[in-house]
Amino acid sequence: MTDTRRENAPPISFLIDGFLQREGVTAIAGPVRERKSLIALNIAHALITGEKLFGHFEVVKKPTPVLYLCLK
């Protein structure tokens, strides 16, 4: 028995090629003090400016608007 949902699913698209998927939920998780906030700021910066993320991952589509929330 085949899963037709998988066969008929649209292809995955990215905002940042190979890194940040479009129309999905992304979480950055890890132990305390592992620079998660810095990574999130770099992602937001790449999306806003269109520059490569970490000098490697190409921004495919710049979204509008970008919202960055940091809870304490």
PDB file of C-alpha atoms in Angstrom:
ATOM      1  CA  MET A   1       0.000   0.000   0.000  1.00  0.00           C
ATOM      2  CA  THR A   2       1.484   3.349  -1.042  1.00  0.00           C
ATOM      3  CA  ASP A   3       1.045   6.657   0.712  1.00  0.00           C
ATOM      4  CA  THR A   4      -0.499   8.931  -1.937  1.00  0.00           C
ATOM      5  CA  ARG A   5      -0.126  11.970   0.314  1.00  0.00           C
ATOM      6  CA  ARG A   6       3.645  11.700   0.026  1.00  0.00           C
ATOM      7  CA  GLU A   7       3.542  11.047  -3.716  1.00  0.00           C
ATOM      8  CA  ASN A   8       1.258  14.031  -4.363  1.00  0.00           C
ATOM      9  CA  ALA A   9       2.917  16.446  -1.937  1.00  0.00           C
ATOM     10  CA  PRO A  10       4.300  19.657  -3.441  1.00  0.00           C
ATOM     11  CA  PRO A  11       8.094  19.927  -3.543  1.00  0.00           C
ATOM     12  CA  ILE A  12       9.826  21.478  -0.550  1.00  0.00           C
ATOM     13  CA  SER A  13      10.787  25.114  -1.042  1.00  0.00           C
ATOM     14  CA  PHE A  14      13.247  27.137   0.993  1.00  0.00           C
ATOM     15  CA  LEU A  15      13.762  30.727   2.114  1.00  0.00           C
ATOM     16  CA  ILE A  16      17.429  29.922   2.764  1.00  0.00           C
ATOM     17  CA  ASP A  17      18.570  27.132   0.453  1.00  0.00           C
ATOM     18  CA  GLY A  18      19.087  23.847   2.309  1.00  0.00           C
ATOM     19  CA  PHE A  19      18.624  25.526   5.691  1.00  0.00           C
ATOM     20  CA  LEU A  20      15.281  27.286   6.315  1.00  0.00           C
ATOM     21  CA  GLN A  21      12.145  25.771   4.822  1.00  0.00           C
ATOM     22  CA  ARG A  22       9.199  27.886   3.642  1.00  0.00           C
ATOM     23  CA  GLU A  23       5.742  27.412   5.159  1.00  0.00           C
ATOM     24  CA  GLY A  24       7.061  25.415   8.069  1.00  0.00           C
ATOM     25  CA  VAL A  25       7.871  25.814  11.723  1.00  0.00           C
ATOM     26  CA  THR A  26      11.516  26.110  12.698  1.00  0.00           C
ATOM     27  CA  ALA A  27      12.909  25.772  16.207  1.00  0.00           C
ATOM     28  CA  ILE A  28      16.435  26.513  17.345  1.00  0.00           C
ATOM     29  CA  ALA A  29      17.042  24.376  20.412  1.00  0.00           C
ATOM     30  CA  GLY A  30      20.051  23.510  22.497  1.00  0.00           C
ATOM     31  CA  PRO A  31      21.600  23.813  25.937  1.00  0.00           C
ATOM     32  CA  VAL A  32      21.915  27.143  27.714  1.00  0.00           C
ATOM     33  CA  ARG A  33      24.643  29.501  26.445  1.00  0.00           C
ATOM     34  CA  GLU A  34      25.199  27.719  23.138  1.00  0.00           C
ATOM     35  CA  ARG A  35      24.695  30.894  21.022  1.00  0.00           C
ATOM     36  CA  LYS A  36      21.122  30.128  19.871  1.00  0.00           C
ATOM     37  CA  SER A  37      20.159  33.816  19.990  1.00  0.00           C
ATOM     38  CA  LEU A  38      23.190  34.726  17.875  1.00  0.00           C
ATOM     39  CA  ILE A  39      22.189  32.106  15.288  1.00  0.00           C
ATOM     40  CA  ALA A  40      18.611  33.464  15.234  1.00  0.00           C
ATOM     41  CA  LEU A  41      19.919  37.004  14.719  1.00  0.00           C
ATOM     42  CA  ASN A  42      22.142  35.797  11.861  1.00  0.00           C
ATOM     43  CA  ILE A  43      19.130  34.111  10.225  1.00  0.00           C
ATOM     44  CA  ALA A  44      17.019  37.273  10.572  1.00  0.00           C
ATOM     45  CA  HIS A  45      19.898  39.402   9.212  1.00  0.00           C
ATOM     46  CA  ALA A  46      20.312  37.127   6.183  1.00  0.00           C
ATOM     47  CA  LEU A  47      16.573  37.230   5.457  1.00  0.00           C
ATOM     48  CA  ILE A  48      16.397  41.017   5.755  1.00  0.00           C
ATOM     49  CA  THR A  49      19.533  41.816   3.741  1.00  0.00           C
ATOM     50  CA  GLY A  50      19.596  38.880   1.308  1.00  0.00           C
ATOM     51  CA  GLU A  51      23.243  38.154   2.208  1.00  0.00           C
ATOM     52  CA  LYS A  52      24.356  34.523   2.471  1.00  0.00           C
ATOM     53  CA  LEU A  53      23.807  32.964   5.891  1.00  0.00           C
ATOM     54  CA  PHE A  54      27.204  32.241   7.475  1.00  0.00           C
ATOM     55  CA  GLY A  55      28.718  33.089   4.090  1.00  0.00           C
ATOM     56  CA  HIS A  56      27.460  29.748   2.746  1.00  0.00           C
ATOM     57  CA  PHE A  57      23.654  29.360   2.568  1.00  0.00           C
ATOM     58  CA  GLU A  58      22.025  31.378  -0.252  1.00  0.00           C
ATOM     59  CA  VAL A  59      18.862  33.361   0.536  1.00  0.00           C
ATOM     60  CA  VAL A  60      16.422  32.167  -2.126  1.00  0.00           C
ATOM     61  CA  LYS A  61      13.497  34.413  -1.244  1.00  0.00           C
ATOM     62  CA  LYS A  62      13.407  37.435   1.045  1.00  0.00           C
ATOM     63  CA  PRO A  63      10.156  37.366   3.040  1.00  0.00           C
ATOM     64  CA  THR A  64       8.251  40.470   4.022  1.00  0.00           C
ATOM     65  CA  PRO A  65       7.991  41.171   6.913  1.00  0.00           C
ATOM     66  CA  VAL A  66      10.509  39.466   9.217  1.00  0.00           C
ATOM     67  CA  LEU A  67       9.618  39.262  12.910  1.00  0.00           C
ATOM     68  CA  TYR A  68      12.170  38.216  15.524  1.00  0.00           C
ATOM     69  CA  LEU A  69      10.895  37.487  19.036  1.00  0.00           C
ATOM     70  CA  CYS A  70      13.226  36.844  21.962  1.00  0.00           C
ATOM     71  CA  LEU A  71      11.527  35.747  25.162  1.00  0.00           C
ATOM     72  CA  LYS A  72      13.272  36.083  28.517  1.00  0.00           C
TER      73      LYS A  72
END
